[in-house]
Amino acid sequence: MPQFTQTSRRVRPVLLATRRAQPTAVFIIRLTVTAVAAYLVALVLPLAEKPLLAPLTALLVVQYTLYQTIRSAIQRIASVVVGVLIAVLLAGTVGFTWWTLGLAIATSLVIGYTARLGDHILEVPISAMLIFALGAATPAGAADRVFETLVGAGMGLLAGLIASPVHMETAQEAIGDLGCRLGELTDRLADGLWPGEHRAAGEGEGPDFPALLRDARQVGRDIQRTDSALSHAEESLRLNPRAGGLHPMGTALRSGLETLEYSAVNLRGLARSLADRQHLHDGGVYAIEARDRLGSALREVSECMRAFGLLVRSEVVRDVRAYDEALRRHLTEGRRRRDEFADALAPWISARSAEWRLHAEVLVHLDRLLDLFDAEHRAQSRNRRRRRIRHRIGAAAKSGGSERRPRAPVRRRPRPG
């Protein structure tokens, strides 16, 4: 088990880097092809001799998702049109001087902030300066620049419609990897119950619980990366004709991420409890029989985490049934092991003692971890999430505001340790 864990730990970064590089490579190809196509289309039309503004606009318009591409195209067109009009107006009335340049920049920025162009604010003065630099501060030259912008934006939108990506697979992989990461951490907690056996086997002193607690806290970074990947996936479904029936999958992935996040919180609490209990006993956190029962329960919890991660990311019906059956089997066995561990504490130990309280904490965290992966609990969690989404949409409709993406950020519970 330790050798397999170390091997998988070395292989995972390579796999993650490969998966993350694939969308980037596809995006680079999309940008290159779209920009060249925009230039060729603008070259055929009666525009300037070298219509470079068309491929430039296409590069700036094309984004990772179709919704972002449409929004970027609208803002880009507005920025260029405003910048061109400002340059033509100033050049036609007072000519080009240093103070005209300053006035054009200031006016462009004021209009950009007023129109809330976001990241495209600086493109307004840049467009005005390009008009001055190209010597196109005439109605005809300005019209050519605007037309080139429309060609580039149109090609960007066309590329977004033809090859609108859906990043759901990346989010699925991230959810599955997070489940495996939590499962490995739970296995290491189980291994830490037998430090003497690790030392006898020549593997060092075995993992200590303070170090495992630090590793459990660092899982938050993996959760943030998974949340970012899922946010991109949800964004890629908006206004996307290729999305089809993938919206329920996005809801299921979001619910699965919340479940794994809560399990990480309880895993940190469990590591904290075991680290505190380690200070009470020199020979280990528990007696040999109790350690065996707790280790068996933790092994079942780790298998639940892996099965749940694979269940959330799976699409094939056959795989879903297999992972669901595995999850139910490990849940049943985990609860049985948990009940056996509950009786491990000697009956004469006082309920006021630190040992009794820490034993109760371990049981509470075990119960919460097992309950999180229960089908009934997951169904209730999905229903609560759907009610929150409907409430947000209804509130937005009543207030007259624009409907925003009904995705709440991943909630952060206080660290128990």
CSV table of C-alpha atoms in Angstrom, one decimal, residues 7-374:
chain,number,residue,atom,x,y,z
A,7,THR,CA,3.9,5.8,-7.0
A,8,SER,CA,0.4,7.3,-7.5
A,9,ARG,CA,1.5,10.5,-5.8
A,10,ARG,CA,4.4,10.8,-8.3
A,11,VAL,CA,2.3,10.0,-11.3
A,12,ARG,CA,-0.7,12.3,-10.5
A,13,PRO,CA,1.1,15.6,-11.1
A,14,VAL,CA,2.1,14.4,-14.6
A,15,LEU,CA,-1.4,13.4,-15.4
A,16,LEU,CA,-2.8,16.6,-14.1
A,17,ALA,CA,-0.3,18.7,-16.1
A,18,THR,CA,-1.2,16.7,-19.2
A,19,ARG,CA,-5.0,17.3,-18.7
A,20,ARG,CA,-4.5,21.0,-18.0
A,21,ALA,CA,-2.3,21.4,-21.1
A,22,GLN,CA,-4.9,19.9,-23.5
A,23,PRO,CA,-7.5,22.7,-23.2
A,24,THR,CA,-4.7,25.3,-23.6
A,25,ALA,CA,-3.4,23.6,-26.7
A,26,VAL,CA,-6.9,23.6,-28.2
A,27,PHE,CA,-7.4,27.2,-27.3
A,28,ILE,CA,-4.1,28.2,-29.0
A,29,ILE,CA,-5.2,26.5,-32.2
A,30,ARG,CA,-8.6,28.2,-32.1
A,31,LEU,CA,-7.0,31.6,-31.6
A,32,THR,CA,-4.5,31.1,-34.5
A,33,VAL,CA,-7.0,29.7,-37.0
A,34,THR,CA,-9.6,32.4,-36.1
A,35,ALA,CA,-7.1,35.3,-36.4
A,36,VAL,CA,-5.8,34.1,-39.8
A,37,ALA,CA,-9.3,33.5,-41.1
A,38,ALA,CA,-10.4,37.0,-40.0
A,39,TYR,CA,-7.4,38.5,-41.8
A,40,LEU,CA,-8.1,36.5,-45.0
A,41,VAL,CA,-11.8,37.6,-45.0
A,42,ALA,CA,-10.9,41.2,-44.4
A,43,LEU,CA,-8.3,41.0,-47.1
A,44,VAL,CA,-10.9,40.0,-49.7
A,45,LEU,CA,-13.2,42.9,-48.7
A,46,PRO,CA,-12.4,46.4,-50.0
A,47,LEU,CA,-10.7,47.6,-46.8
A,48,ALA,CA,-7.2,48.7,-46.1
A,49,GLU,CA,-4.2,47.1,-47.7
A,50,LYS,CA,-3.2,45.3,-44.5
A,51,PRO,CA,-6.3,45.0,-42.4
A,52,LEU,CA,-4.5,43.9,-39.2
A,53,LEU,CA,-7.2,45.2,-36.9
A,54,ALA,CA,-9.5,42.3,-38.0
A,55,PRO,CA,-7.2,39.5,-36.7
A,56,LEU,CA,-6.3,41.7,-33.7
A,57,THR,CA,-10.0,41.9,-32.8
A,58,ALA,CA,-10.5,38.2,-33.3
A,59,LEU,CA,-7.6,37.5,-30.9
A,60,LEU,CA,-9.1,39.7,-28.3
A,61,VAL,CA,-12.7,38.4,-28.8
A,62,VAL,CA,-12.2,34.6,-28.6
A,63,GLN,CA,-12.4,33.4,-25.1
A,64,TYR,CA,-12.5,30.0,-23.3
A,65,THR,CA,-16.3,29.9,-23.3
A,66,LEU,CA,-19.0,31.0,-25.7
A,67,TYR,CA,-20.6,33.3,-23.2
A,68,GLN,CA,-17.3,35.0,-22.5
A,69,THR,CA,-16.8,35.3,-26.3
A,70,ILE,CA,-20.1,37.0,-26.9
A,71,ARG,CA,-19.6,39.4,-24.0
A,72,SER,CA,-16.1,40.2,-25.1
A,73,ALA,CA,-17.2,40.8,-28.7
A,74,ILE,CA,-19.9,43.3,-27.6
A,75,GLN,CA,-17.5,45.1,-25.3
A,76,ARG,CA,-14.7,45.1,-28.0
A,77,ILE,CA,-17.0,46.6,-30.7
A,78,ALA,CA,-18.2,49.2,-28.3
A,79,SER,CA,-14.6,50.1,-27.2
A,80,VAL,CA,-13.4,50.4,-30.8
A,81,VAL,CA,-16.3,52.4,-32.0
A,82,VAL,CA,-16.1,54.9,-29.1
A,83,GLY,CA,-12.3,55.3,-29.6
A,84,VAL,CA,-12.6,55.8,-33.3
A,85,LEU,CA,-15.4,58.4,-32.9
A,86,ILE,CA,-13.3,60.3,-30.3
A,87,ALA,CA,-10.2,60.3,-32.6
A,88,VAL,CA,-12.1,61.4,-35.7
A,89,LEU,CA,-14.0,64.2,-33.8
A,90,LEU,CA,-10.8,65.6,-32.3
A,91,ALA,CA,-8.7,65.3,-35.4
A,92,GLY,CA,-11.4,66.8,-37.6
A,93,THR,CA,-11.8,69.9,-35.3
A,94,VAL,CA,-8.5,70.8,-33.7
A,95,GLY,CA,-6.0,68.4,-35.3
A,96,PHE,CA,-3.4,66.2,-33.7
A,97,THR,CA,-1.2,67.7,-31.0
A,98,TRP,CA,0.2,66.6,-27.7
A,99,TRP,CA,-2.7,68.0,-25.7
A,100,THR,CA,-5.2,66.5,-28.2
A,101,LEU,CA,-3.7,63.1,-27.5
A,102,GLY,CA,-4.1,63.7,-23.7
A,103,LEU,CA,-7.7,64.9,-24.2
A,104,ALA,CA,-8.5,61.8,-26.3
A,105,ILE,CA,-7.0,59.4,-23.7
A,106,ALA,CA,-8.8,61.2,-20.8
A,107,THR,CA,-12.1,61.3,-22.7
A,108,SER,CA,-11.8,57.6,-23.7
A,109,LEU,CA,-11.1,56.5,-20.2
A,110,VAL,CA,-14.1,58.5,-18.8
A,111,ILE,CA,-16.5,57.0,-21.3
A,112,GLY,CA,-15.0,53.5,-20.8
A,113,TYR,CA,-15.6,53.7,-17.0
A,114,THR,CA,-19.0,55.2,-17.5
A,115,ALA,CA,-20.0,52.5,-19.9
A,116,ARG,CA,-18.6,49.8,-17.6
A,117,LEU,CA,-16.5,48.1,-20.3
A,118,GLY,CA,-14.6,46.1,-17.7
A,119,ASP,CA,-11.3,44.7,-19.0
A,120,HIS,CA,-11.9,46.5,-22.4
A,121,ILE,CA,-11.6,50.0,-20.9
A,122,LEU,CA,-8.1,50.5,-22.1
A,123,GLU,CA,-9.0,49.5,-25.6
A,124,VAL,CA,-11.0,52.8,-26.0
A,125,PRO,CA,-7.9,55.1,-25.8
A,126,ILE,CA,-5.8,52.4,-27.6
A,127,SER,CA,-8.3,52.5,-30.6
A,128,ALA,CA,-8.1,56.3,-30.6
A,129,MET,CA,-4.3,56.3,-30.7
A,130,LEU,CA,-4.3,53.7,-33.5
A,131,ILE,CA,-6.5,56.0,-35.5
A,132,PHE,CA,-4.0,58.8,-35.0
A,133,ALA,CA,-1.0,56.6,-35.7
A,134,LEU,CA,-2.5,55.1,-38.9
A,135,GLY,CA,-3.4,58.5,-40.3
A,136,ALA,CA,-7.0,57.3,-40.6
A,137,ALA,CA,-8.6,60.2,-38.8
A,138,THR,CA,-11.1,60.7,-41.6
A,139,PRO,CA,-14.6,59.5,-41.9
A,140,ALA,CA,-13.6,57.0,-44.6
A,141,GLY,CA,-10.6,55.7,-42.7
A,142,ALA,CA,-12.5,55.5,-39.5
A,143,ALA,CA,-15.3,53.5,-41.2
A,144,ASP,CA,-12.7,51.1,-42.5
A,145,ARG,CA,-11.3,50.6,-38.9
A,146,VAL,CA,-14.8,50.0,-37.6
A,147,PHE,CA,-15.5,47.6,-40.4
A,148,GLU,CA,-12.3,45.6,-39.7
A,149,THR,CA,-13.4,45.4,-36.1
A,150,LEU,CA,-16.8,44.0,-37.0
A,151,VAL,CA,-15.1,41.5,-39.3
A,152,GLY,CA,-12.8,40.3,-36.5
A,153,ALA,CA,-15.6,40.2,-33.9
A,154,GLY,CA,-17.8,38.3,-36.4
A,155,MET,CA,-15.1,35.7,-37.0
A,156,GLY,CA,-14.6,35.3,-33.3
A,157,LEU,CA,-18.3,34.8,-32.7
A,158,LEU,CA,-18.5,32.3,-35.6
A,159,ALA,CA,-15.5,30.4,-34.2
A,160,GLY,CA,-17.2,30.3,-30.8
A,161,LEU,CA,-20.5,29.0,-32.3
A,162,ILE,CA,-18.8,26.4,-34.5
A,163,ALA,CA,-16.3,25.2,-31.9
A,164,SER,CA,-17.9,26.2,-28.6
A,165,PRO,CA,-16.0,24.2,-26.0
A,166,VAL,CA,-17.7,22.4,-23.1
A,167,HIS,CA,-15.2,22.0,-20.2
A,168,MET,CA,-17.2,19.5,-18.3
A,169,GLU,CA,-14.7,16.7,-18.7
A,170,THR,CA,-12.0,18.7,-17.0
A,171,ALA,CA,-14.3,19.3,-14.0
A,172,GLN,CA,-15.2,15.6,-13.9
A,173,GLU,CA,-11.5,14.7,-13.8
A,174,ALA,CA,-10.9,17.3,-11.1
A,175,ILE,CA,-13.7,15.8,-8.9
A,176,GLY,CA,-12.4,12.3,-9.3
A,177,ASP,CA,-8.8,13.4,-8.5
A,178,LEU,CA,-10.1,15.2,-5.4
A,179,GLY,CA,-11.9,12.1,-4.2
A,180,CYS,CA,-8.7,10.0,-4.7
A,181,ARG,CA,-6.6,12.6,-2.9
A,182,LEU,CA,-8.9,12.6,0.1
A,183,GLY,CA,-8.9,8.7,0.0
A,184,GLU,CA,-5.1,8.6,0.1
A,185,LEU,CA,-5.0,11.1,3.0
A,186,THR,CA,-7.5,8.9,4.9
A,187,ASP,CA,-5.3,5.8,4.2
A,188,ARG,CA,-2.3,7.7,5.6
A,189,LEU,CA,-4.4,8.4,8.8
A,190,ALA,CA,-5.0,4.7,9.1
A,191,ASP,CA,-1.3,3.9,8.6
A,192,GLY,CA,-0.4,6.4,11.3
A,193,LEU,CA,-2.2,4.3,13.9
A,194,TRP,CA,0.7,1.8,13.8
A,195,PRO,CA,4.0,3.8,13.9
A,196,GLY,CA,5.8,0.8,15.5
A,197,GLU,CA,4.9,-1.5,12.6
A,198,HIS,CA,6.2,1.1,10.1
A,199,ARG,CA,9.5,1.3,12.1
A,200,ALA,CA,9.8,-2.5,12.2
A,201,ALA,CA,9.2,-2.8,8.5
A,202,GLY,CA,12.1,-0.5,7.8
A,203,GLU,CA,9.8,2.3,6.5
A,204,GLY,CA,10.8,4.9,9.1
A,205,GLU,CA,8.6,5.9,12.0
A,206,GLY,CA,5.5,6.2,9.9
A,207,PRO,CA,3.4,9.3,9.4
A,208,ASP,CA,2.8,11.4,12.5
A,209,PHE,CA,-0.6,13.1,13.0
A,210,PRO,CA,0.6,16.7,13.2
A,211,ALA,CA,2.2,16.3,9.8
A,212,LEU,CA,-1.0,14.7,8.5
A,213,LEU,CA,-3.0,17.6,9.9
A,214,ARG,CA,-0.9,20.0,7.9
A,215,ASP,CA,-1.5,17.9,4.8
A,216,ALA,CA,-5.2,17.9,5.5
A,217,ARG,CA,-5.2,21.6,5.7
A,218,GLN,CA,-3.4,21.9,2.4
A,219,VAL,CA,-6.3,20.0,0.7
A,220,GLY,CA,-8.0,23.3,0.6
A,221,ARG,CA,-5.8,24.3,-2.3
A,222,ASP,CA,-7.0,21.2,-4.2
A,223,ILE,CA,-10.6,22.2,-3.4
A,224,GLN,CA,-10.0,25.7,-4.8
A,225,ARG,CA,-8.5,24.3,-8.0
A,226,THR,CA,-11.4,21.9,-8.4
A,227,ASP,CA,-13.9,24.8,-7.8
A,228,SER,CA,-12.1,26.9,-10.4
A,229,ALA,CA,-12.4,24.0,-13.0
A,230,LEU,CA,-16.0,23.5,-12.1
A,231,SER,CA,-16.7,27.2,-12.5
A,232,HIS,CA,-15.2,27.2,-16.0
A,233,ALA,CA,-17.3,24.2,-16.8
A,234,GLU,CA,-20.5,25.9,-15.6
A,235,GLU,CA,-19.5,29.0,-17.6
A,236,SER,CA,-19.0,26.9,-20.7
A,237,LEU,CA,-22.6,25.7,-20.6
A,238,ARG,CA,-24.1,29.2,-20.8
A,239,LEU,CA,-25.7,30.0,-24.2
A,240,ASN,CA,-23.8,27.0,-25.6
A,241,PRO,CA,-25.8,25.1,-28.3
A,242,ARG,CA,-23.6,22.0,-27.6
A,243,ALA,CA,-24.5,22.0,-23.9
A,244,GLY,CA,-27.7,19.9,-24.5
A,245,GLY,CA,-28.6,18.1,-21.3
A,246,LEU,CA,-25.4,18.8,-19.5
A,247,HIS,CA,-26.9,21.3,-17.1
A,248,PRO,CA,-28.0,18.6,-14.6
A,249,MET,CA,-24.5,17.2,-14.7
A,250,GLY,CA,-23.1,20.6,-13.6
A,251,THR,CA,-25.5,20.6,-10.7
A,252,ALA,CA,-24.4,17.1,-9.7
A,253,LEU,CA,-20.8,18.1,-9.9
A,254,ARG,CA,-21.3,21.1,-7.7
A,255,SER,CA,-23.2,19.1,-5.1
A,256,GLY,CA,-20.4,16.5,-5.2
A,257,LEU,CA,-17.8,19.1,-4.7
A,258,GLU,CA,-19.6,20.4,-1.7
A,259,THR,CA,-19.8,16.9,-0.2
A,260,LEU,CA,-16.0,16.4,-0.7
A,261,GLU,CA,-15.3,19.8,0.8
A,262,TYR,CA,-17.3,18.9,3.9
A,263,SER,CA,-15.5,15.6,4.1
A,264,ALA,CA,-12.2,17.4,4.0
A,265,VAL,CA,-13.4,19.6,6.9
A,266,ASN,CA,-14.2,16.5,9.0
A,267,LEU,CA,-11.0,14.8,7.9
A,268,ARG,CA,-9.1,17.8,9.4
A,269,GLY,CA,-11.1,17.5,12.6
A,270,LEU,CA,-10.3,13.8,12.7
A,271,ALA,CA,-6.6,14.4,12.3
A,272,ARG,CA,-6.8,17.1,15.0
A,273,SER,CA,-8.5,14.7,17.4
A,274,LEU,CA,-5.9,11.9,16.7
A,275,ALA,CA,-3.1,14.3,17.1
A,276,ASP,CA,-4.4,15.5,20.5
A,277,ARG,CA,-5.0,11.9,21.6
A,278,GLN,CA,-1.4,11.0,20.6
A,279,HIS,CA,-0.2,13.2,23.5
A,280,LEU,CA,-2.1,11.1,26.0
A,281,HIS,CA,-0.5,7.7,25.2
A,282,ASP,CA,3.1,7.0,24.6
A,283,GLY,CA,2.4,3.6,23.0
A,284,GLY,CA,-0.1,4.9,20.4
A,285,VAL,CA,-3.3,6.7,20.2
A,286,TYR,CA,-5.3,3.6,21.1
A,287,ALA,CA,-4.8,0.0,22.3
A,288,ILE,CA,-4.0,-2.6,19.6
A,289,GLU,CA,-7.6,-3.9,19.2
A,290,ALA,CA,-9.0,-0.4,19.1
A,291,ARG,CA,-6.4,0.7,16.6
A,292,ASP,CA,-7.3,-2.2,14.4
A,293,ARG,CA,-11.0,-1.3,14.5
A,294,LEU,CA,-10.4,2.3,13.8
A,295,GLY,CA,-8.0,1.6,11.0
A,296,SER,CA,-10.6,-0.7,9.4
A,297,ALA,CA,-13.2,2.0,9.6
A,298,LEU,CA,-10.9,4.5,8.1
A,299,ARG,CA,-10.1,2.2,5.2
A,300,GLU,CA,-13.8,1.9,4.4
A,301,VAL,CA,-14.1,5.7,4.6
A,302,SER,CA,-11.2,6.1,2.1
A,303,GLU,CA,-12.9,3.7,-0.2
A,304,CYS,CA,-16.1,5.6,0.1
A,305,MET,CA,-14.3,8.8,-0.9
A,306,ARG,CA,-12.8,7.1,-4.0
A,307,ALA,CA,-16.1,5.5,-5.0
A,308,PHE,CA,-17.9,8.8,-4.5
A,309,GLY,CA,-15.5,10.7,-6.6
A,310,LEU,CA,-15.7,8.2,-9.4
A,311,LEU,CA,-19.5,8.1,-9.1
A,312,VAL,CA,-19.8,11.9,-9.5
A,313,ARG,CA,-17.6,12.0,-12.5
A,314,SER,CA,-19.0,9.0,-14.3
A,315,GLU,CA,-21.4,9.2,-17.3
A,316,VAL,CA,-22.0,5.6,-18.4
A,317,VAL,CA,-25.0,4.1,-16.7
A,318,ARG,CA,-23.2,0.8,-16.1
A,319,ASP,CA,-20.3,2.6,-14.4
A,320,VAL,CA,-22.7,4.6,-12.3
A,321,ARG,CA,-24.4,1.5,-11.0
A,322,ALA,CA,-21.1,-0.2,-10.3
A,323,TYR,CA,-19.7,2.8,-8.3
A,324,ASP,CA,-23.0,3.3,-6.5
A,325,GLU,CA,-23.0,-0.3,-5.4
A,326,ALA,CA,-19.4,-0.1,-4.3
A,327,LEU,CA,-20.2,3.1,-2.3
A,328,ARG,CA,-23.2,1.4,-0.6
A,329,ARG,CA,-21.1,-1.6,0.2
A,330,HIS,CA,-18.3,0.4,1.8
A,331,LEU,CA,-20.8,2.5,3.7
A,332,THR,CA,-22.4,-0.5,5.2
A,333,GLU,CA,-19.1,-2.0,6.1
A,334,GLY,CA,-17.8,1.3,7.4
A,335,ARG,CA,-20.8,1.7,9.8
A,336,ARG,CA,-20.3,-1.8,11.1
A,337,ARG,CA,-16.6,-1.1,11.7
A,338,ARG,CA,-17.5,2.2,13.3
A,339,ASP,CA,-19.9,0.5,15.7
A,340,GLU,CA,-17.2,-2.0,16.7
A,341,PHE,CA,-14.8,0.9,17.3
A,342,ALA,CA,-17.4,2.7,19.5
A,343,ASP,CA,-17.2,-0.1,22.0
A,344,ALA,CA,-13.4,0.0,22.2
A,345,LEU,CA,-13.2,2.5,25.0
A,346,ALA,CA,-13.0,0.9,28.4
A,347,PRO,CA,-16.3,1.3,30.4
A,348,TRP,CA,-14.6,2.5,33.5
A,349,ILE,CA,-13.1,5.6,31.9
A,350,SER,CA,-14.9,8.7,33.2
A,351,ALA,CA,-16.9,10.8,30.8
A,352,ARG,CA,-15.2,13.9,32.2
A,353,SER,CA,-11.8,12.7,31.2
A,354,ALA,CA,-9.9,14.0,28.2
A,355,GLU,CA,-9.6,10.5,26.8
A,356,TRP,CA,-13.4,10.0,26.7
A,357,ARG,CA,-14.0,13.4,25.1
A,358,LEU,CA,-11.4,12.8,22.4
A,359,HIS,CA,-12.9,9.3,21.7
A,360,ALA,CA,-16.3,11.0,21.3
A,361,GLU,CA,-14.8,13.5,18.9
A,362,VAL,CA,-13.3,10.7,16.7
A,363,LEU,CA,-16.7,9.0,16.6
A,364,VAL,CA,-18.5,12.2,15.7
A,365,HIS,CA,-16.1,12.8,12.8
A,366,LEU,CA,-16.5,9.2,11.6
A,367,ASP,CA,-20.3,9.5,11.7
A,368,ARG,CA,-20.2,12.8,9.7
A,369,LEU,CA,-17.9,11.3,7.1
A,370,LEU,CA,-20.1,8.3,6.6
A,371,ASP,CA,-23.3,10.3,6.6
A,372,LEU,CA,-21.9,12.7,3.9
A,373,PHE,CA,-21.8,9.9,1.4
A,374,ASP,CA,-25.2,8.4,2.2
